[in-house]
mmCIF file of C-alpha atoms (C1' of nucleotides) in Angstrom:
data_model
loop_
_atom_site.group_PDB
_atom_site.id
_atom_site.type_symbol
_atom_site.label_atom_id
_atom_site.label_comp_id
_atom_site.label_asym_id
_atom_site.label_seq_id
_atom_site.Cartn_x
_atom_site.Cartn_y
_atom_site.Cartn_z
ATOM 1 C CA MET R 574 23.781 24.675 317.578
ATOM 2 C CA PRO R 575 27.129 24.267 319.026
ATOM 3 C CA GLU R 576 30.278 24.853 317.140
ATOM 4 C CA LEU R 577 33.759 24.632 318.582
ATOM 5 C CA PRO R 578 33.493 27.583 321.022
ATOM 6 C CA GLU R 579 30.209 26.378 322.507
ATOM 7 C CA VAL R 580 31.484 22.831 323.006
ATOM 8 C CA GLU R 581 34.697 24.187 324.494
ATOM 9 C CA THR R 582 32.646 26.308 326.900
ATOM 10 C CA ILE R 583 30.459 23.379 327.941
ATOM 11 C CA SER R 584 33.495 21.161 328.445
ATOM 12 C CA HIS R 585 35.111 23.811 330.622
ATOM 13 C CA ILE R 586 31.993 24.381 332.715
ATOM 14 C CA LEU R 587 31.394 20.668 333.289
ATOM 15 C CA ASN R 588 35.046 20.121 334.241
ATOM 16 C CA GLN R 589 35.117 23.016 336.708
ATOM 17 C CA GLY R 590 31.592 23.038 338.075
ATOM 18 C CA GLY R 591 30.297 26.338 339.472
ATOM 19 C CA GLU R 592 27.125 28.156 340.510
ATOM 20 C CA GLY R 593 26.185 25.460 342.985
ATOM 21 C CA ILE R 594 26.997 22.717 340.487
ATOM 22 C CA PRO R 595 29.740 20.170 341.186
ATOM 23 C CA PRO R 596 32.518 19.338 338.721
ATOM 24 C CA LEU R 597 31.760 16.158 336.775
ATOM 25 C CA PRO R 598 35.132 14.484 337.354
ATOM 26 C CA GLY R 599 34.732 12.128 340.296
ATOM 27 C CA GLN R 600 31.036 11.419 339.667
ATOM 28 C CA VAL R 601 30.129 7.740 339.452
ATOM 29 C CA VAL R 602 27.366 6.582 337.123
ATOM 30 C CA ASP R 603 24.625 4.742 338.970
ATOM 31 C CA GLN R 604 22.253 4.390 336.059
ATOM 32 C CA ALA R 605 21.617 5.569 332.511
ATOM 33 C CA VAL R 606 18.054 6.510 331.540
ATOM 34 C CA VAL R 607 17.486 6.462 327.787
ATOM 35 C CA LEU R 608 14.447 8.453 326.692
ATOM 36 C CA TRP R 609 15.084 8.403 322.923
ATOM 37 C CA GLU R 610 16.831 5.270 321.727
ATOM 38 C CA ARG R 611 18.286 6.668 318.528
ATOM 39 C CA THR R 612 20.316 9.108 320.597
ATOM 40 C CA ILE R 613 22.608 6.200 321.464
ATOM 41 C CA ALA R 614 24.781 5.671 318.402
ATOM 42 C CA MET R 615 26.892 2.910 319.911
ATOM 43 C CA PRO R 616 26.695 0.274 321.305
ATOM 44 C CA ASP R 617 23.049 -0.874 321.403
ATOM 45 C CA VAL R 618 20.950 0.576 324.204
ATOM 46 C CA ALA R 619 21.008 -2.496 326.448
ATOM 47 C CA ARG R 620 24.763 -2.799 326.305
ATOM 48 C CA PHE R 621 25.182 0.940 326.727
ATOM 49 C CA LYS R 622 23.233 0.930 329.998
ATOM 50 C CA GLU R 623 24.954 -2.175 331.241
ATOM 51 C CA SER R 624 28.428 -1.002 330.359
ATOM 52 C CA ILE R 625 28.308 2.533 331.716
ATOM 53 C CA ARG R 626 27.021 1.599 335.159
ATOM 54 C CA GLY R 627 29.637 1.974 337.860
ATOM 55 C CA GLN R 628 32.143 3.893 335.746
ATOM 56 C CA LYS R 629 33.638 7.063 337.175
ATOM 57 C CA ILE R 630 34.166 10.267 335.219
ATOM 58 C CA GLU R 631 37.853 11.115 335.009
ATOM 59 C CA HIS R 632 38.021 14.136 332.756
ATOM 60 C CA LEU R 633 36.262 16.092 329.991
ATOM 61 C CA SER R 634 37.747 17.433 326.792
ATOM 62 C CA ARG R 635 36.838 18.427 323.250
ATOM 63 C CA ARG R 636 37.841 17.408 319.734
ATOM 64 C CA GLY R 637 36.204 19.370 316.924
ATOM 65 C CA LYS R 638 32.565 19.588 317.945
ATOM 66 C CA PHE R 639 32.714 16.376 319.989
ATOM 67 C CA LEU R 640 32.573 16.517 323.756
ATOM 68 C CA ILE R 641 34.692 13.724 325.201
ATOM 69 C CA ILE R 642 34.130 12.263 328.647
ATOM 70 C CA GLN R 643 36.865 9.937 329.799
ATOM 71 C CA LEU R 644 35.477 7.243 332.099
ATOM 72 C CA THR R 645 37.431 4.686 334.095
ATOM 73 C CA GLN R 646 36.979 1.927 331.516
ATOM 74 C CA GLU R 647 35.706 3.566 328.375
ATOM 75 C CA THR R 648 35.142 6.888 326.634
ATOM 76 C CA LEU R 649 31.772 8.589 326.281
ATOM 77 C CA LEU R 650 31.408 10.971 323.333
ATOM 78 C CA PHE R 651 28.634 13.477 322.658
ATOM 79 C CA HIS R 652 27.831 15.303 319.445
ATOM 80 C CA LEU R 653 25.268 18.028 320.091
ATOM 81 C CA ARG R 654 24.392 18.604 316.409
ATOM 82 C CA MET R 655 21.768 21.359 316.023
ATOM 83 C CA SER R 656 19.981 21.566 319.336
ATOM 84 C CA GLY R 657 21.808 19.474 321.919
ATOM 85 C CA ASP R 658 22.780 20.730 325.341
ATOM 86 C CA LEU R 659 24.203 19.211 328.526
ATOM 87 C CA LEU R 660 22.879 20.104 331.949
ATOM 88 C CA VAL R 661 23.870 19.099 335.464
ATOM 89 C CA GLU R 662 20.804 18.778 337.669
ATOM 90 C CA ARG R 663 19.600 17.353 340.946
ATOM 91 C CA GLN R 664 17.927 13.971 340.601
ATOM 92 C CA GLU R 665 14.757 15.152 342.383
ATOM 93 C CA GLN R 666 13.966 17.477 339.480
ATOM 94 C CA ALA R 667 11.357 16.363 336.943
ATOM 95 C CA PHE R 668 12.715 15.640 333.459
ATOM 96 C CA ALA R 669 12.415 18.576 331.083
ATOM 97 C CA PRO R 670 10.459 17.862 327.863
ATOM 98 C CA HIS R 671 13.407 17.215 325.586
ATOM 99 C CA HIS R 672 15.709 15.142 327.710
ATOM 100 C CA ARG R 673 16.993 12.219 325.601
ATOM 101 C CA LEU R 674 19.574 10.646 327.901
ATOM 102 C CA VAL R 675 20.092 11.085 331.618
ATOM 103 C CA LEU R 676 23.090 9.773 333.554
ATOM 104 C CA GLU R 677 22.270 9.476 337.228
ATOM 105 C CA PHE R 678 25.218 9.613 339.594
ATOM 106 C CA THR R 679 25.608 8.017 343.007
ATOM 107 C CA SER R 680 25.937 11.533 344.478
ATOM 108 C CA GLY R 681 22.322 12.493 343.746
ATOM 109 C CA TRP R 682 23.339 14.690 340.803
ATOM 110 C CA ARG R 683 22.710 13.819 337.190
ATOM 111 C CA LEU R 684 23.885 14.810 333.705
ATOM 112 C CA ALA R 685 21.042 15.409 331.238
ATOM 113 C CA PHE R 686 21.410 15.456 327.473
ATOM 114 C CA ASN R 687 18.624 17.707 326.250
ATOM 115 C CA ASP R 688 18.092 17.787 322.493
ATOM 116 C CA THR R 689 14.908 19.208 320.991
ATOM 117 C CA ARG R 690 15.507 18.089 317.437
ATOM 118 C CA LYS R 691 16.867 14.635 318.284
ATOM 119 C CA PHE R 692 19.830 14.969 315.920
ATOM 120 C CA GLY R 693 22.405 14.602 318.701
ATOM 121 C CA ARG R 694 24.285 11.348 319.210
ATOM 122 C CA VAL R 695 26.194 9.598 321.992
ATOM 123 C CA TRP R 696 28.885 6.934 321.676
ATOM 124 C CA LEU R 697 30.377 4.701 324.369
ATOM 125 C CA THR R 698 33.537 2.965 323.259
ATOM 126 C CA ALA R 699 36.851 1.631 324.474
ATOM 127 C CA ASP R 700 38.534 3.309 321.534
ATOM 128 C CA PRO R 701 37.450 6.907 320.833
ATOM 129 C CA GLN R 702 39.451 6.872 317.609
ATOM 130 C CA GLU R 703 36.653 4.730 316.230
ATOM 131 C CA VAL R 704 34.530 7.884 316.317
ATOM 132 C CA LEU R 705 37.097 10.648 315.883
ATOM 133 C CA ALA R 706 39.429 9.162 313.298
ATOM 134 C CA GLY R 707 38.085 11.056 310.298
ATOM 135 C CA LEU R 708 38.397 14.538 311.764
ATOM 136 C CA GLY R 709 40.689 17.151 310.253
ATOM 137 C CA PRO R 710 43.128 19.219 312.303
ATOM 138 C CA GLU R 711 42.156 21.422 315.236
ATOM 139 C CA PRO R 712 42.092 25.016 314.011
ATOM 140 C CA LEU R 713 43.500 26.359 317.280
ATOM 141 C CA ASP R 714 46.361 23.863 317.352
ATOM 142 C CA ARG R 715 49.533 25.869 316.708
ATOM 143 C CA GLY R 716 50.935 22.729 315.168
ATOM 144 C CA LEU R 717 48.807 23.577 312.139
ATOM 145 C CA SER R 718 51.145 25.877 310.206
ATOM 146 C CA SER R 719 50.235 28.425 307.548
ATOM 147 C CA ALA R 720 52.137 26.357 305.020
ATOM 148 C CA GLU R 721 50.223 23.218 305.903
ATOM 149 C CA PHE R 722 46.900 25.056 305.794
ATOM 150 C CA PHE R 723 47.770 26.463 302.369
ATOM 151 C CA ARG R 724 48.682 22.989 301.155
ATOM 152 C CA ARG R 725 45.389 21.615 302.392
ATOM 153 C CA LEU R 726 43.416 24.394 300.670
ATOM 154 C CA HIS R 727 45.179 23.611 297.414
ATOM 155 C CA SER R 728 44.620 19.890 297.651
ATOM 156 C CA HIS R 729 40.977 20.558 296.685
ATOM 157 C CA SER R 730 39.152 22.744 294.233
ATOM 158 C CA ARG R 731 36.151 23.518 296.351
ATOM 159 C CA GLN R 732 34.087 26.515 297.389
ATOM 160 C CA LEU R 733 35.591 27.947 300.552
ATOM 161 C CA LYS R 734 32.552 27.918 302.764
ATOM 162 C CA PRO R 735 31.511 24.273 302.345
ATOM 163 C CA LEU R 736 35.162 23.253 302.535
ATOM 164 C CA LEU R 737 35.720 25.051 305.839
ATOM 165 C CA MET R 738 32.595 23.408 307.240
ATOM 166 C CA ASP R 739 33.786 19.979 306.161
ATOM 167 C CA GLN R 740 34.935 18.377 309.408
ATOM 168 C CA THR R 741 37.486 16.205 307.637
ATOM 169 C CA PHE R 742 39.153 19.368 306.341
ATOM 170 C CA LEU R 743 39.129 21.265 309.638
ATOM 171 C CA ALA R 744 37.409 20.207 312.856
ATOM 172 C CA GLY R 745 35.074 22.586 314.629
ATOM 173 C CA LEU R 746 33.781 25.299 312.307
ATOM 174 C CA GLY R 747 30.033 25.526 311.679
ATOM 175 C CA ASN R 748 27.734 27.930 309.897
ATOM 176 C CA ILE R 749 28.181 30.933 312.186
ATOM 177 C CA TYR R 750 31.924 30.986 312.691
ATOM 178 C CA THR R 751 32.623 30.172 309.035
ATOM 179 C CA ASP R 752 30.687 33.231 307.852
ATOM 180 C CA GLU R 753 32.431 35.322 310.491
ATOM 181 C CA ALA R 754 35.911 34.100 309.585
ATOM 182 C CA LEU R 755 35.384 34.628 305.845
ATOM 183 C CA HIS R 756 34.205 38.179 306.401
ATOM 184 C CA LEU R 757 37.136 38.963 308.681
ATOM 185 C CA ALA R 758 39.498 37.496 306.077
ATOM 186 C CA ARG R 759 37.738 39.433 303.269
ATOM 187 C CA LEU R 760 37.195 36.260 301.258
ATOM 188 C CA HIS R 761 34.059 35.360 299.330
ATOM 189 C CA PRO R 762 32.338 32.137 300.460
ATOM 190 C CA LEU R 763 32.218 30.926 296.836
ATOM 191 C CA SER R 764 35.931 31.451 296.165
ATOM 192 C CA LEU R 765 37.638 28.272 295.070
ATOM 193 C CA SER R 766 40.129 26.892 297.541
ATOM 194 C CA ASP R 767 42.915 26.348 294.999
ATOM 195 C CA LYS R 768 42.663 29.958 293.771
ATOM 196 C CA ILE R 769 43.546 31.333 297.201
ATOM 197 C CA ASN R 770 47.059 32.758 297.379
ATOM 198 C CA GLU R 771 49.437 32.386 300.307
ATOM 199 C CA GLU R 772 48.679 35.752 301.796
ATOM 200 C CA GLN R 773 44.931 35.139 301.655
ATOM 201 C CA SER R 774 45.430 31.689 303.088
ATOM 202 C CA SER R 775 47.358 32.859 306.123
ATOM 203 C CA ARG R 776 44.853 35.678 306.605
ATOM 204 C CA LEU R 777 42.076 33.079 306.537
ATOM 205 C CA LEU R 778 43.747 30.852 309.117
ATOM 206 C CA ALA R 779 44.406 33.841 311.363
ATOM 207 C CA SER R 780 40.773 34.955 310.973
ATOM 208 C CA ILE R 781 39.442 31.504 311.821
ATOM 209 C CA ARG R 782 41.533 31.498 314.979
ATOM 210 C CA GLN R 783 40.517 35.021 315.869
ATOM 211 C CA VAL R 784 36.762 34.415 315.650
ATOM 212 C CA LEU R 785 36.987 31.063 317.463
ATOM 213 C CA GLU R 786 39.074 32.549 320.258
ATOM 214 C CA ALA R 787 36.719 35.503 320.563
ATOM 215 C CA GLY R 788 33.785 33.077 320.708
ATOM 216 C CA ILE R 789 35.453 31.105 323.497
ATOM 217 C CA GLN R 790 36.292 34.334 325.298
ATOM 218 C CA ARG R 791 32.598 35.264 325.212
ATOM 219 C CA ASN R 792 31.521 31.749 326.277
ATOM 220 C CA GLY R 793 29.973 31.022 322.901
ATOM 221 C CA THR R 794 26.992 32.285 320.934
ATOM 222 C CA SER R 795 23.436 32.030 322.295
ATOM 223 C CA ILE R 796 20.593 32.383 319.813
ATOM 224 C CA ASP R 797 16.944 31.666 320.547
ATOM 225 C CA TRP R 798 16.366 29.050 323.200
ATOM 226 C CA VAL R 799 19.400 27.047 322.187
ATOM 227 C CA TYR R 800 22.489 27.343 324.313
ATOM 228 C CA ARG R 801 22.412 29.784 327.113
ATOM 229 C CA GLY R 802 25.316 31.543 328.674
ATOM 230 C CA GLY R 803 27.480 33.029 325.951
ATOM 231 C CA ASP R 804 27.039 36.464 324.426
ATOM 232 C CA TYR R 805 29.108 36.331 321.257
ATOM 233 C CA GLN R 806 25.875 36.853 319.295
ATOM 234 C CA ASN R 807 26.263 40.530 320.209
ATOM 235 C CA TYR R 808 29.566 40.693 318.369
ATOM 236 C CA LEU R 809 28.696 38.922 315.113
ATOM 237 C CA ARG R 810 29.858 40.772 312.004
ATOM 238 C CA VAL R 811 27.601 39.214 309.347
ATOM 239 C CA TYR R 812 25.834 36.061 310.571
ATOM 240 C CA GLY R 813 22.085 36.677 310.790
ATOM 241 C CA ARG R 814 22.542 40.302 309.778
ATOM 242 C CA THR R 815 21.067 40.228 306.263
ATOM 243 C CA GLY R 816 20.322 43.772 305.128
ATOM 244 C CA GLU R 817 22.226 45.395 307.973
ATOM 245 C CA ALA R 818 25.283 47.531 307.309
ATOM 246 C CA CYS R 819 28.625 45.803 306.929
ATOM 247 C CA PRO R 820 30.645 46.806 310.011
ATOM 248 C CA VAL R 821 33.590 47.646 307.757
ATOM 249 C CA CYS R 822 32.138 49.497 304.758
ATOM 250 C CA GLY R 823 28.437 49.983 305.466
ATOM 251 C CA THR R 824 27.167 48.027 302.458
ATOM 252 C CA PRO R 825 24.069 45.934 303.250
ATOM 253 C CA ILE R 826 24.956 42.338 304.128
ATOM 254 C CA GLU R 827 23.711 39.811 301.591
ATOM 255 C CA ARG R 828 22.370 36.326 302.161
ATOM 256 C CA ILE R 829 22.713 33.431 299.757
ATOM 257 C CA VAL R 830 22.077 29.715 300.221
ATOM 258 C CA LEU R 831 25.083 27.448 299.848
ATOM 259 C CA GLY R 832 24.925 23.749 300.460
ATOM 260 C CA GLN R 833 21.454 24.424 301.878
ATOM 261 C CA ARG R 834 22.904 26.682 304.560
ATOM 262 C CA SER R 835 22.321 30.399 304.942
ATOM 263 C CA THR R 836 25.455 32.276 304.060
ATOM 264 C CA HIS R 837 26.007 35.910 304.976
ATOM 265 C CA PHE R 838 28.643 38.158 303.447
ATOM 266 C CA CYS R 839 29.497 41.671 302.362
ATOM 267 C CA PRO R 840 29.370 41.971 298.558
ATOM 268 C CA VAL R 841 31.944 44.786 298.633
ATOM 269 C CA CYS R 842 34.516 43.543 301.173
ATOM 270 C CA GLN R 843 34.373 39.913 300.093
ATOM 271 C CA VAL R 844 35.248 39.587 296.445
ATOM 272 C CA ILE R 845 35.895 36.437 294.412
ATOM 273 C CA ARG R 846 39.339 36.787 292.879
ATOM 274 C CA ALA R 847 42.881 35.709 293.563
ATOM 275 C "C1'" DC O 499 35.852 14.519 293.011
ATOM 276 C "C1'" DA O 500 32.538 18.282 293.830
ATOM 277 C "C1'" DC O 501 27.991 19.543 294.667
ATOM 278 C "C1'" DG O 502 22.947 19.664 295.309
ATOM 279 C "C1'" DA O 503 18.935 17.545 297.302
ATOM 280 C "C1'" DG O 504 16.631 14.733 300.640
ATOM 281 C "C1'" DA O 505 16.545 12.645 305.407
ATOM 282 C "C1'" DC O 506 16.563 12.967 310.132
ATOM 283 C "C1'" DC O 507 13.405 16.049 313.981
ATOM 284 C "C1'" DT O 508 10.849 19.827 316.606
ATOM 285 C "C1'" DG O 509 9.776 24.495 317.310
ATOM 286 C "C1'" DT O 510 9.504 29.390 316.062
ATOM 287 C "C1'" DT O 511 8.927 33.053 312.883
ATOM 288 C "C1'" DC O 512 7.484 34.895 308.442
ATOM 289 C "C1'" DG O 513 4.297 36.124 304.830
ATOM 290 C "C1'" DC O 514 -0.082 36.401 302.815
ATOM 291 C "C1'" DT K 1327 -6.371 35.792 313.389
ATOM 292 C "C1'" DG K 1328 -4.974 31.656 310.891
ATOM 293 C "C1'" DC K 1329 -2.236 28.606 308.460
ATOM 294 C "C1'" DG K 1330 1.242 26.796 305.606
ATOM 295 C "C1'" DA K 1331 5.962 27.878 304.288
ATOM 296 C "C1'" DA K 1332 10.466 28.893 305.552
ATOM 297 C "C1'" DC K 1333 13.986 28.576 308.638
ATOM 298 C "C1'" DA K 1334 17.229 26.953 312.630
ATOM 299 C "C1'" DG K 1335 24.811 26.581 315.769
ATOM 300 C "C1'" DG K 1336 24.827 19.470 311.791
ATOM 301 C "C1'" DT K 1337 25.881 15.500 309.243
ATOM 302 C "C1'" DC K 1338 24.852 11.421 306.417
ATOM 303 C "C1'" DT K 1339 23.590 9.284 302.025
ATOM 304 C "C1'" DC K 1340 22.334 9.269 297.315
ATOM 305 C "C1'" DG K 1341 22.327 10.795 292.496
ATOM 306 C "C1'" DT K 1342 24.439 13.537 288.842
#
DNA sequence: CACGAGACCTGTTCGC
DNA sequence: TGCGAACAGGTCTCGT
């Protein structure tokens, strides 16, 4: 489910609290309840439970699609994958069906990791770089220049869409925002990265930033039962709109499968060619 | 190196 | 109506 804007939104909400829910910073872990062992990527479950007890939450942040929770001694990292979500609840409440990990706090509140498809993972480590080291640059980091982005595009000869979704190339884009950015930039998802000229490259970077910022502005994209809160789904240009009119030229949006992912684009606006 | 397919999972929607 | 196929915001690993 969550791509960069959704994780950013969750991080913000959990940091600030709101709607009768307390901010997470300051909460002290009393106990971890593990309902699906494979959710814990590191360390093993016994050590995870042992180690997290008594640690206080200092601060939440995001890197790519990872949610990072800084604890007093260690760092807790979540990757929500396709269906993960984080909820702050009262401890009296019964566990919902798909809770995989629950952190109970001394305050009577708890943080629940709910993940229908069980793809999500959690790491507890003294050195978060162990988990994050391979990630590419943050797309919204102004330190990533047009020139650098162009260089990175030309250091591969790969189809644009799978390249943009490769987290070692750029950290945070997923299936929705990649389709949106490519349409906004008028670039075909199958275009080869080393055939992109400088103007197209800077347009692409600007488009990526524009759709991600708009997504954050709208608190993310909510589709189906997964991820509630955001309403960017109402502003999507091509994602999930197969057969509907392109918002720019009116041509029906096409769908192809690329790297086993649905890919939506306008066959008129998005042309392969340098 | 680039790319496709299969795994990992559960739930909903589609098509006949 | 029923039932299997297709599909879903992700990523890893293997084979070509």
